[in-house]
JSON list of C-alpha atoms in Angstrom, two decimals:
[
{"chain": "A", "resi": 1331, "resn": "UNK", "atom": "CA", "xyz": [-46.47, -68.07, -27.55]},
{"chain": "A", "resi": 1332, "resn": "UNK", "atom": "CA", "xyz": [-43.49, -64.81, -28.29]},
{"chain": "A", "resi": 1333, "resn": "UNK", "atom": "CA", "xyz": [-44.50, -62.07, -27.15]},
{"chain": "A", "resi": 1334, "resn": "UNK", "atom": "CA", "xyz": [-44.86, -58.63, -29.73]},
{"chain": "A", "resi": 1335, "resn": "UNK", "atom": "CA", "xyz": [-41.09, -57.46, -30.75]},
{"chain": "A", "resi": 1336, "resn": "UNK", "atom": "CA", "xyz": [-40.16, -54.60, -32.21]},
{"chain": "A", "resi": 1337, "resn": "UNK", "atom": "CA", "xyz": [-36.81, -53.08, -34.14]},
{"chain": "A", "resi": 1338, "resn": "UNK", "atom": "CA", "xyz": [-34.76, -51.31, -33.74]},
{"chain": "A", "resi": 1339, "resn": "UNK", "atom": "CA", "xyz": [-35.38, -50.78, -29.77]},
{"chain": "A", "resi": 1340, "resn": "UNK", "atom": "CA", "xyz": [-33.01, -47.70, -30.17]},
{"chain": "A", "resi": 1341, "resn": "UNK", "atom": "CA", "xyz": [-32.55, -44.98, -33.12]},
{"chain": "A", "resi": 1342, "resn": "UNK", "atom": "CA", "xyz": [-30.88, -41.53, -33.52]},
{"chain": "A", "resi": 1343, "resn": "UNK", "atom": "CA", "xyz": [-31.58, -39.90, -36.46]},
{"chain": "A", "resi": 1344, "resn": "UNK", "atom": "CA", "xyz": [-31.17, -36.25, -37.70]},
{"chain": "A", "resi": 1345, "resn": "UNK", "atom": "CA", "xyz": [-33.71, -33.62, -38.55]},
{"chain": "A", "resi": 1346, "resn": "UNK", "atom": "CA", "xyz": [-35.17, -34.04, -41.87]},
{"chain": "A", "resi": 1347, "resn": "UNK", "atom": "CA", "xyz": [-34.71, -37.64, -42.18]},
{"chain": "A", "resi": 1348, "resn": "UNK", "atom": "CA", "xyz": [-37.26, -40.58, -42.16]},
{"chain": "A", "resi": 1349, "resn": "UNK", "atom": "CA", "xyz": [-37.00, -43.75, -40.21]},
{"chain": "A", "resi": 1350, "resn": "UNK", "atom": "CA", "xyz": [-39.03, -47.00, -40.62]},
{"chain": "A", "resi": 1351, "resn": "UNK", "atom": "CA", "xyz": [-40.09, -48.94, -37.47]},
{"chain": "A", "resi": 1352, "resn": "UNK", "atom": "CA", "xyz": [-41.05, -52.46, -37.53]},
{"chain": "A", "resi": 1353, "resn": "UNK", "atom": "CA", "xyz": [-42.84, -54.49, -35.61]},
{"chain": "A", "resi": 1354, "resn": "UNK", "atom": "CA", "xyz": [-43.75, -58.36, -35.65]},
{"chain": "A", "resi": 1355, "resn": "UNK", "atom": "CA", "xyz": [-47.09, -59.08, -33.75]},
{"chain": "A", "resi": 1356, "resn": "UNK", "atom": "CA", "xyz": [-47.89, -62.36, -31.35]},
{"chain": "A", "resi": 1357, "resn": "UNK", "atom": "CA", "xyz": [-48.76, -65.20, -33.54]},
{"chain": "A", "resi": 1358, "resn": "UNK", "atom": "CA", "xyz": [-52.49, -65.30, -34.67]},
{"chain": "A", "resi": 1359, "resn": "UNK", "atom": "CA", "xyz": [-52.99, -61.61, -34.11]},
{"chain": "A", "resi": 1360, "resn": "UNK", "atom": "CA", "xyz": [-54.45, -59.91, -37.21]},
{"chain": "A", "resi": 1361, "resn": "UNK", "atom": "CA", "xyz": [-54.84, -56.28, -35.25]},
{"chain": "A", "resi": 1362, "resn": "UNK", "atom": "CA", "xyz": [-51.37, -53.78, -35.11]},
{"chain": "A", "resi": 1363, "resn": "UNK", "atom": "CA", "xyz": [-51.69, -50.76, -33.44]},
{"chain": "A", "resi": 1364, "resn": "UNK", "atom": "CA", "xyz": [-49.31, -48.48, -33.36]},
{"chain": "A", "resi": 1365, "resn": "UNK", "atom": "CA", "xyz": [-48.91, -45.43, -30.45]},
{"chain": "A", "resi": 1366, "resn": "UNK", "atom": "CA", "xyz": [-46.39, -42.55, -29.62]},
{"chain": "A", "resi": 1367, "resn": "UNK", "atom": "CA", "xyz": [-45.49, -41.58, -26.56]},
{"chain": "A", "resi": 1368, "resn": "UNK", "atom": "CA", "xyz": [-44.13, -38.58, -25.19]},
{"chain": "A", "resi": 1369, "resn": "UNK", "atom": "CA", "xyz": [-44.16, -37.04, -21.37]},
{"chain": "A", "resi": 1370, "resn": "UNK", "atom": "CA", "xyz": [-46.07, -34.23, -22.50]},
{"chain": "A", "resi": 1371, "resn": "UNK", "atom": "CA", "xyz": [-48.74, -35.75, -24.70]},
{"chain": "A", "resi": 1372, "resn": "UNK", "atom": "CA", "xyz": [-48.98, -39.46, -22.72]},
{"chain": "A", "resi": 1373, "resn": "UNK", "atom": "CA", "xyz": [-49.84, -42.05, -25.30]},
{"chain": "A", "resi": 1374, "resn": "UNK", "atom": "CA", "xyz": [-51.27, -40.56, -28.27]},
{"chain": "A", "resi": 1375, "resn": "UNK", "atom": "CA", "xyz": [-53.16, -43.34, -30.99]},
{"chain": "A", "resi": 1376, "resn": "UNK", "atom": "CA", "xyz": [-51.32, -42.93, -34.24]},
{"chain": "A", "resi": 1377, "resn": "UNK", "atom": "CA", "xyz": [-53.04, -46.30, -36.88]},
{"chain": "A", "resi": 1378, "resn": "UNK", "atom": "CA", "xyz": [-54.39, -49.14, -36.35]},
{"chain": "A", "resi": 1379, "resn": "UNK", "atom": "CA", "xyz": [-54.09, -52.25, -38.96]},
{"chain": "A", "resi": 1380, "resn": "UNK", "atom": "CA", "xyz": [-55.87, -55.45, -39.28]},
{"chain": "A", "resi": 1381, "resn": "UNK", "atom": "CA", "xyz": [-55.55, -57.88, -42.23]},
{"chain": "A", "resi": 1382, "resn": "UNK", "atom": "CA", "xyz": [-53.54, -55.50, -44.53]},
{"chain": "A", "resi": 1383, "resn": "UNK", "atom": "CA", "xyz": [-55.83, -52.27, -44.31]},
{"chain": "A", "resi": 1384, "resn": "UNK", "atom": "CA", "xyz": [-55.54, -49.13, -42.26]},
{"chain": "A", "resi": 1385, "resn": "UNK", "atom": "CA", "xyz": [-58.70, -49.21, -40.20]},
{"chain": "A", "resi": 1386, "resn": "UNK", "atom": "CA", "xyz": [-58.31, -46.17, -37.86]},
{"chain": "A", "resi": 1387, "resn": "UNK", "atom": "CA", "xyz": [-56.02, -43.16, -38.19]},
{"chain": "A", "resi": 1388, "resn": "UNK", "atom": "CA", "xyz": [-55.31, -40.27, -35.23]},
{"chain": "A", "resi": 1389, "resn": "UNK", "atom": "CA", "xyz": [-54.39, -37.30, -35.74]},
{"chain": "A", "resi": 1390, "resn": "UNK", "atom": "CA", "xyz": [-50.86, -36.58, -36.60]},
{"chain": "A", "resi": 1391, "resn": "UNK", "atom": "CA", "xyz": [-49.10, -35.35, -39.70]},
{"chain": "A", "resi": 1392, "resn": "UNK", "atom": "CA", "xyz": [-49.20, -37.25, -43.28]},
{"chain": "A", "resi": 1393, "resn": "UNK", "atom": "CA", "xyz": [-45.91, -37.86, -42.58]},
{"chain": "A", "resi": 1394, "resn": "UNK", "atom": "CA", "xyz": [-46.11, -40.03, -40.66]},
{"chain": "A", "resi": 1395, "resn": "UNK", "atom": "CA", "xyz": [-47.66, -43.61, -42.44]},
{"chain": "A", "resi": 1396, "resn": "UNK", "atom": "CA", "xyz": [-47.59, -47.19, -41.92]},
{"chain": "A", "resi": 1397, "resn": "UNK", "atom": "CA", "xyz": [-48.48, -50.54, -43.72]},
{"chain": "A", "resi": 1398, "resn": "UNK", "atom": "CA", "xyz": [-49.48, -54.46, -42.94]},
{"chain": "A", "resi": 1399, "resn": "UNK", "atom": "CA", "xyz": [-48.00, -57.72, -45.04]},
{"chain": "A", "resi": 1400, "resn": "UNK", "atom": "CA", "xyz": [-49.72, -60.52, -45.35]},
{"chain": "A", "resi": 1401, "resn": "UNK", "atom": "CA", "xyz": [-48.20, -61.95, -42.29]},
{"chain": "A", "resi": 1402, "resn": "UNK", "atom": "CA", "xyz": [-49.19, -59.63, -40.09]},
{"chain": "A", "resi": 1403, "resn": "UNK", "atom": "CA", "xyz": [-45.66, -58.09, -39.77]},
{"chain": "A", "resi": 1404, "resn": "UNK", "atom": "CA", "xyz": [-46.24, -54.10, -39.68]},
{"chain": "A", "resi": 1405, "resn": "UNK", "atom": "CA", "xyz": [-43.87, -51.54, -40.17]},
{"chain": "A", "resi": 1406, "resn": "UNK", "atom": "CA", "xyz": [-44.53, -47.35, -39.58]},
{"chain": "A", "resi": 1407, "resn": "UNK", "atom": "CA", "xyz": [-42.02, -44.97, -41.44]},
{"chain": "A", "resi": 1408, "resn": "UNK", "atom": "CA", "xyz": [-41.85, -40.84, -40.24]},
{"chain": "A", "resi": 1409, "resn": "UNK", "atom": "CA", "xyz": [-40.31, -38.91, -43.04]},
{"chain": "A", "resi": 1410, "resn": "UNK", "atom": "CA", "xyz": [-38.99, -35.29, -42.78]},
{"chain": "A", "resi": 1411, "resn": "UNK", "atom": "CA", "xyz": [-37.92, -36.09, -39.09]},
{"chain": "A", "resi": 1412, "resn": "UNK", "atom": "CA", "xyz": [-38.64, -32.99, -36.81]},
{"chain": "A", "resi": 1413, "resn": "UNK", "atom": "CA", "xyz": [-37.41, -32.37, -33.17]},
{"chain": "A", "resi": 1414, "resn": "UNK", "atom": "CA", "xyz": [-40.91, -32.90, -31.60]},
{"chain": "A", "resi": 1415, "resn": "UNK", "atom": "CA", "xyz": [-41.42, -36.43, -33.25]},
{"chain": "A", "resi": 1416, "resn": "UNK", "atom": "CA", "xyz": [-38.43, -37.87, -30.57]},
{"chain": "A", "resi": 1417, "resn": "UNK", "atom": "CA", "xyz": [-40.43, -40.44, -28.53]},
{"chain": "A", "resi": 1418, "resn": "UNK", "atom": "CA", "xyz": [-41.11, -43.63, -27.39]},
{"chain": "A", "resi": 1419, "resn": "UNK", "atom": "CA", "xyz": [-43.05, -45.82, -30.67]},
{"chain": "A", "resi": 1420, "resn": "UNK", "atom": "CA", "xyz": [-45.36, -48.64, -29.25]},
{"chain": "A", "resi": 1421, "resn": "UNK", "atom": "CA", "xyz": [-46.66, -51.57, -31.27]},
{"chain": "A", "resi": 1422, "resn": "UNK", "atom": "CA", "xyz": [-49.76, -53.15, -29.84]},
{"chain": "A", "resi": 1423, "resn": "UNK", "atom": "CA", "xyz": [-51.16, -55.88, -31.09]},
{"chain": "A", "resi": 1424, "resn": "UNK", "atom": "CA", "xyz": [-54.66, -58.14, -30.67]},
{"chain": "A", "resi": 1425, "resn": "UNK", "atom": "CA", "xyz": [-56.42, -60.90, -31.99]},
{"chain": "A", "resi": 1426, "resn": "UNK", "atom": "CA", "xyz": [-59.71, -58.80, -32.64]},
{"chain": "A", "resi": 1427, "resn": "UNK", "atom": "CA", "xyz": [-60.22, -54.71, -33.32]},
{"chain": "A", "resi": 1428, "resn": "UNK", "atom": "CA", "xyz": [-57.64, -52.85, -31.75]},
{"chain": "A", "resi": 1429, "resn": "UNK", "atom": "CA", "xyz": [-60.19, -51.01, -29.52]},
{"chain": "A", "resi": 1430, "resn": "UNK", "atom": "CA", "xyz": [-62.37, -54.09, -27.90]},
{"chain": "A", "resi": 1431, "resn": "UNK", "atom": "CA", "xyz": [-59.50, -56.34, -27.22]},
{"chain": "A", "resi": 1432, "resn": "UNK", "atom": "CA", "xyz": [-56.59, -57.04, -25.06]},
{"chain": "A", "resi": 1433, "resn": "UNK", "atom": "CA", "xyz": [-53.48, -54.98, -26.37]},
{"chain": "A", "resi": 1434, "resn": "UNK", "atom": "CA", "xyz": [-50.62, -56.88, -25.97]},
{"chain": "A", "resi": 1435, "resn": "UNK", "atom": "CA", "xyz": [-47.45, -53.95, -26.26]},
{"chain": "A", "resi": 1436, "resn": "UNK", "atom": "CA", "xyz": [-44.06, -54.39, -27.90]},
{"chain": "A", "resi": 1437, "resn": "UNK", "atom": "CA", "xyz": [-40.84, -53.08, -26.07]},
{"chain": "A", "resi": 1438, "resn": "UNK", "atom": "CA", "xyz": [-40.98, -50.17, -27.98]},
{"chain": "A", "resi": 1439, "resn": "UNK", "atom": "CA", "xyz": [-38.66, -48.54, -30.44]},
{"chain": "A", "resi": 1440, "resn": "UNK", "atom": "CA", "xyz": [-37.19, -45.02, -28.90]},
{"chain": "A", "resi": 1441, "resn": "UNK", "atom": "CA", "xyz": [-36.50, -42.76, -30.95]},
{"chain": "A", "resi": 1442, "resn": "UNK", "atom": "CA", "xyz": [-34.30, -39.78, -31.24]},
{"chain": "A", "resi": 1443, "resn": "UNK", "atom": "CA", "xyz": [-34.35, -37.03, -33.23]},
{"chain": "A", "resi": 1444, "resn": "UNK", "atom": "CA", "xyz": [-31.02, -34.49, -32.68]},
{"chain": "B", "resi": 1265, "resn": "UNK", "atom": "CA", "xyz": [-62.67, -37.26, -30.70]},
{"chain": "B", "resi": 1266, "resn": "UNK", "atom": "CA", "xyz": [-63.62, -39.74, -27.66]},
{"chain": "B", "resi": 1267, "resn": "UNK", "atom": "CA", "xyz": [-61.57, -38.12, -24.49]},
{"chain": "B", "resi": 1268, "resn": "UNK", "atom": "CA", "xyz": [-60.67, -39.69, -20.93]},
{"chain": "B", "resi": 1269, "resn": "UNK", "atom": "CA", "xyz": [-59.69, -37.71, -18.47]},
{"chain": "B", "resi": 1270, "resn": "UNK", "atom": "CA", "xyz": [-57.72, -39.19, -15.89]},
{"chain": "B", "resi": 1271, "resn": "UNK", "atom": "CA", "xyz": [-57.06, -37.92, -11.55]},
{"chain": "B", "resi": 1272, "resn": "UNK", "atom": "CA", "xyz": [-54.63, -37.61, -10.38]},
{"chain": "B", "resi": 1273, "resn": "UNK", "atom": "CA", "xyz": [-51.97, -37.08, -12.17]},
{"chain": "B", "resi": 1274, "resn": "UNK", "atom": "CA", "xyz": [-49.32, -38.22, -9.71]},
{"chain": "B", "resi": 1275, "resn": "UNK", "atom": "CA", "xyz": [-49.55, -39.80, -6.16]},
{"chain": "B", "resi": 1276, "resn": "UNK", "atom": "CA", "xyz": [-47.22, -40.56, -3.46]},
{"chain": "B", "resi": 1277, "resn": "UNK", "atom": "CA", "xyz": [-47.73, -42.72, -0.98]},
{"chain": "B", "resi": 1278, "resn": "UNK", "atom": "CA", "xyz": [-46.61, -45.08, 1.82]},
{"chain": "B", "resi": 1279, "resn": "UNK", "atom": "CA", "xyz": [-46.39, -48.53, 1.77]},
{"chain": "B", "resi": 1280, "resn": "UNK", "atom": "CA", "xyz": [-49.76, -50.43, 3.08]},
{"chain": "B", "resi": 1281, "resn": "UNK", "atom": "CA", "xyz": [-51.21, -46.95, 2.24]},
{"chain": "B", "resi": 1282, "resn": "UNK", "atom": "CA", "xyz": [-54.55, -46.96, -0.38]},
{"chain": "B", "resi": 1283, "resn": "UNK", "atom": "CA", "xyz": [-54.42, -45.52, -3.44]},
{"chain": "B", "resi": 1284, "resn": "UNK", "atom": "CA", "xyz": [-56.82, -45.14, -6.31]},
{"chain": "B", "resi": 1285, "resn": "UNK", "atom": "CA", "xyz": [-57.23, -43.88, -9.63]},
{"chain": "B", "resi": 1286, "resn": "UNK", "atom": "CA", "xyz": [-60.23, -42.23, -11.48]},
{"chain": "B", "resi": 1287, "resn": "UNK", "atom": "CA", "xyz": [-61.09, -42.11, -15.42]},
{"chain": "B", "resi": 1288, "resn": "UNK", "atom": "CA", "xyz": [-63.48, -40.03, -16.65]},
{"chain": "B", "resi": 1289, "resn": "UNK", "atom": "CA", "xyz": [-65.44, -39.52, -19.72]},
{"chain": "B", "resi": 1290, "resn": "UNK", "atom": "CA", "xyz": [-68.05, -37.05, -21.51]},
{"chain": "B", "resi": 1291, "resn": "UNK", "atom": "CA", "xyz": [-69.56, -39.75, -23.26]},
{"chain": "B", "resi": 1292, "resn": "UNK", "atom": "CA", "xyz": [-70.79, -43.05, -22.87]},
{"chain": "B", "resi": 1293, "resn": "UNK", "atom": "CA", "xyz": [-67.94, -45.58, -22.93]},
{"chain": "B", "resi": 1294, "resn": "UNK", "atom": "CA", "xyz": [-68.20, -48.84, -24.60]},
{"chain": "B", "resi": 1295, "resn": "UNK", "atom": "CA", "xyz": [-65.74, -50.29, -22.81]},
{"chain": "B", "resi": 1296, "resn": "UNK", "atom": "CA", "xyz": [-62.56, -49.17, -20.43]},
{"chain": "B", "resi": 1297, "resn": "UNK", "atom": "CA", "xyz": [-59.51, -51.31, -20.02]},
{"chain": "B", "resi": 1298, "resn": "UNK", "atom": "CA", "xyz": [-56.80, -50.46, -17.48]},
{"chain": "B", "resi": 1299, "resn": "UNK", "atom": "CA", "xyz": [-53.21, -50.77, -18.00]},
{"chain": "B", "resi": 1300, "resn": "UNK", "atom": "CA", "xyz": [-49.78, -50.58, -15.91]},
{"chain": "B", "resi": 1301, "resn": "UNK", "atom": "CA", "xyz": [-46.20, -49.17, -17.09]},
{"chain": "B", "resi": 1302, "resn": "UNK", "atom": "CA", "xyz": [-43.64, -49.79, -15.20]},
{"chain": "B", "resi": 1303, "resn": "UNK", "atom": "CA", "xyz": [-40.94, -47.57, -15.12]},
{"chain": "B", "resi": 1304, "resn": "UNK", "atom": "CA", "xyz": [-39.08, -48.11, -18.41]},
{"chain": "B", "resi": 1305, "resn": "UNK", "atom": "CA", "xyz": [-41.32, -50.38, -19.40]},
{"chain": "B", "resi": 1306, "resn": "UNK", "atom": "CA", "xyz": [-44.22, -50.57, -21.89]},
{"chain": "B", "resi": 1307, "resn": "UNK", "atom": "CA", "xyz": [-48.01, -51.33, -20.74]},
{"chain": "B", "resi": 1308, "resn": "UNK", "atom": "CA", "xyz": [-49.18, -54.18, -19.71]},
{"chain": "B", "resi": 1309, "resn": "UNK", "atom": "CA", "xyz": [-52.97, -55.13, -19.69]},
{"chain": "B", "resi": 1310, "resn": "UNK", "atom": "CA", "xyz": [-54.70, -55.35, -16.45]},
{"chain": "B", "resi": 1311, "resn": "UNK", "atom": "CA", "xyz": [-58.15, -55.83, -17.39]},
{"chain": "B", "resi": 1312, "resn": "UNK", "atom": "CA", "xyz": [-61.29, -54.72, -19.30]},
{"chain": "B", "resi": 1313, "resn": "UNK", "atom": "CA", "xyz": [-64.78, -53.72, -17.94]},
{"chain": "B", "resi": 1314, "resn": "UNK", "atom": "CA", "xyz": [-67.73, -53.69, -20.18]},
{"chain": "B", "resi": 1315, "resn": "UNK", "atom": "CA", "xyz": [-71.12, -53.62, -18.21]},
{"chain": "B", "resi": 1316, "resn": "UNK", "atom": "CA", "xyz": [-72.90, -50.94, -16.33]},
{"chain": "B", "resi": 1317, "resn": "UNK", "atom": "CA", "xyz": [-72.10, -51.08, -12.66]},
{"chain": "B", "resi": 1318, "resn": "UNK", "atom": "CA", "xyz": [-69.69, -53.97, -13.34]},
{"chain": "B", "resi": 1319, "resn": "UNK", "atom": "CA", "xyz": [-66.61, -54.71, -10.71]},
{"chain": "B", "resi": 1320, "resn": "UNK", "atom": "CA", "xyz": [-63.81, -56.31, -10.84]},
{"chain": "B", "resi": 1321, "resn": "UNK", "atom": "CA", "xyz": [-61.06, -58.07, -8.62]},
{"chain": "B", "resi": 1322, "resn": "UNK", "atom": "CA", "xyz": [-57.95, -58.42, -8.86]},
{"chain": "B", "resi": 1323, "resn": "UNK", "atom": "CA", "xyz": [-55.97, -59.79, -5.50]},
{"chain": "B", "resi": 1324, "resn": "UNK", "atom": "CA", "xyz": [-55.84, -56.37, -3.74]},
{"chain": "B", "resi": 1325, "resn": "UNK", "atom": "CA", "xyz": [-56.61, -54.61, -7.05]},
{"chain": "B", "resi": 1326, "resn": "UNK", "atom": "CA", "xyz": [-60.25, -53.54, -7.61]},
{"chain": "B", "resi": 1327, "resn": "UNK", "atom": "CA", "xyz": [-61.63, -51.72, -10.56]},
{"chain": "B", "resi": 1328, "resn": "UNK", "atom": "CA", "xyz": [-64.99, -50.48, -11.39]},
{"chain": "B", "resi": 1329, "resn": "UNK", "atom": "CA", "xyz": [-67.46, -49.33, -14.30]},
{"chain": "B", "resi": 1330, "resn": "UNK", "atom": "CA", "xyz": [-69.80, -46.47, -13.85]},
{"chain": "B", "resi": 1331, "resn": "UNK", "atom": "CA", "xyz": [-73.34, -47.31, -13.80]},
{"chain": "B", "resi": 1332, "resn": "UNK", "atom": "CA", "xyz": [-73.80, -44.65, -16.95]},
{"chain": "B", "resi": 1333, "resn": "UNK", "atom": "CA", "xyz": [-70.30, -46.50, -17.99]},
{"chain": "B", "resi": 1334, "resn": "UNK", "atom": "CA", "xyz": [-68.62, -42.99, -18.09]},
{"chain": "B", "resi": 1335, "resn": "UNK", "atom": "CA", "xyz": [-66.36, -43.40, -15.78]},
{"chain": "B", "resi": 1336, "resn": "UNK", "atom": "CA", "xyz": [-63.88, -46.27, -13.86]},
{"chain": "B", "resi": 1337, "resn": "UNK", "atom": "CA", "xyz": [-61.73, -46.42, -11.39]},
{"chain": "B", "resi": 1338, "resn": "UNK", "atom": "CA", "xyz": [-58.80, -48.44, -9.80]},
{"chain": "B", "resi": 1339, "resn": "UNK", "atom": "CA", "xyz": [-58.46, -48.68, -6.72]},
{"chain": "B", "resi": 1340, "resn": "UNK", "atom": "CA", "xyz": [-55.48, -51.10, -4.88]},
{"chain": "B", "resi": 1341, "resn": "UNK", "atom": "CA", "xyz": [-55.19, -51.76, -1.31]},
{"chain": "B", "resi": 1342, "resn": "UNK", "atom": "CA", "xyz": [-51.98, -51.40, 1.03]},
{"chain": "B", "resi": 1343, "resn": "UNK", "atom": "CA", "xyz": [-49.40, -50.63, -1.51]},
{"chain": "B", "resi": 1344, "resn": "UNK", "atom": "CA", "xyz": [-46.60, -52.55, -2.04]},
{"chain": "B", "resi": 1345, "resn": "UNK", "atom": "CA", "xyz": [-43.26, -51.28, -3.85]},
{"chain": "B", "resi": 1346, "resn": "UNK", "atom": "CA", "xyz": [-44.24, -53.59, -6.71]},
{"chain": "B", "resi": 1347, "resn": "UNK", "atom": "CA", "xyz": [-47.22, -51.63, -7.41]},
{"chain": "B", "resi": 1348, "resn": "UNK", "atom": "CA", "xyz": [-44.83, -48.44, -8.88]},
{"chain": "B", "resi": 1349, "resn": "UNK", "atom": "CA", "xyz": [-45.66, -47.93, -12.42]},
{"chain": "B", "resi": 1350, "resn": "UNK", "atom": "CA", "xyz": [-48.17, -45.47, -14.30]},
{"chain": "B", "resi": 1351, "resn": "UNK", "atom": "CA", "xyz": [-51.80, -46.98, -14.26]},
{"chain": "B", "resi": 1352, "resn": "UNK", "atom": "CA", "xyz": [-53.30, -45.99, -17.19]},
{"chain": "B", "resi": 1353, "resn": "UNK", "atom": "CA", "xyz": [-57.21, -45.91, -18.37]},
{"chain": "B", "resi": 1354, "resn": "UNK", "atom": "CA", "xyz": [-57.84, -46.62, -21.73]},
{"chain": "B", "resi": 1355, "resn": "UNK", "atom": "CA", "xyz": [-61.48, -46.39, -23.64]},
{"chain": "B", "resi": 1356, "resn": "UNK", "atom": "CA", "xyz": [-62.16, -48.79, -26.56]},
{"chain": "B", "resi": 1357, "resn": "UNK", "atom": "CA", "xyz": [-63.95, -47.47, -29.49]},
{"chain": "B", "resi": 1358, "resn": "UNK", "atom": "CA", "xyz": [-63.76, -49.89, -32.65]},
{"chain": "B", "resi": 1359, "resn": "UNK", "atom": "CA", "xyz": [-60.52, -50.30, -33.88]},
{"chain": "B", "resi": 1360, "resn": "UNK", "atom": "CA", "xyz": [-58.78, -47.47, -31.18]},
{"chain": "B", "resi": 1361, "resn": "UNK", "atom": "CA", "xyz": [-58.00, -46.97, -27.46]},
{"chain": "B", "resi": 1362, "resn": "UNK", "atom": "CA", "xyz": [-58.10, -43.63, -26.38]},
{"chain": "B", "resi": 1363, "resn": "UNK", "atom": "CA", "xyz": [-55.77, -43.46, -23.37]},
{"chain": "B", "resi": 1364, "resn": "UNK", "atom": "CA", "xyz": [-56.05, -41.51, -20.54]},
{"chain": "B", "resi": 1365, "resn": "UNK", "atom": "CA", "xyz": [-53.22, -39.42, -19.00]},
{"chain": "B", "resi": 1366, "resn": "UNK", "atom": "CA", "xyz": [-51.97, -41.82, -16.36]},
{"chain": "B", "resi": 1367, "resn": "UNK", "atom": "CA", "xyz": [-51.81, -41.65, -12.81]},
{"chain": "B", "resi": 1368, "resn": "UNK", "atom": "CA", "xyz": [-47.80, -42.01, -11.53]},
{"chain": "B", "resi": 1369, "resn": "UNK", "atom": "CA", "xyz": [-47.92, -44.33, -8.05]},
{"chain": "B", "resi": 1370, "resn": "UNK", "atom": "CA", "xyz": [-44.61, -43.95, -6.30]},
{"chain": "B", "resi": 1371, "resn": "UNK", "atom": "CA", "xyz": [-44.75, -46.02, -3.22]},
{"chain": "B", "resi": 1372, "resn": "UNK", "atom": "CA", "xyz": [-42.31, -45.61, -0.19]},
{"chain": "B", "resi": 1373, "resn": "UNK", "atom": "CA", "xyz": [-41.28, -48.28, 1.74]}
]
């Protein structure tokens, strides 16, 4: 099976702009989770979607949002970008609930906010 | 929310030496997962521990889950340069994983 794919791989934006990142999970996986990774904060959970429903959300402001489509592909959106949003954004898919099953991570999207 | 503390933050070893990283929680964990992230890469699943006192081995790697299910450890015997990377523990709860801060391992040949 093909692995988790994320597009784009790299992105440069300026403050105040918005960005949409895409994640295609492994075929058959219904759970998609998003994480933000920074040197200072490590891996922080953003949210988890299962069968198009957001089931859990981390401690991030409302500027961070996401959705999942019927084919399990997921997108996350960050509006009104801030410098502190510069990070590696990782998505992970699993067959079962995100916290109970092996997470298969994609290569990530590296976002730089200038 | 759930928190997991991981120590040490950094570990430098000579090739052939052993390495251990520890993960601790103040609350009982339903499960603990371990991941490895190579420099420039993404986290890759290593193992999941579910049972109290569980010990699992993968070649030179030994994983333990504490009797009280509040701590876990990863031990690597006779490190090799291919072991370089950051090792994360992650506590699973419902639909989310909470990651520890990670232990960055460097191995001098």
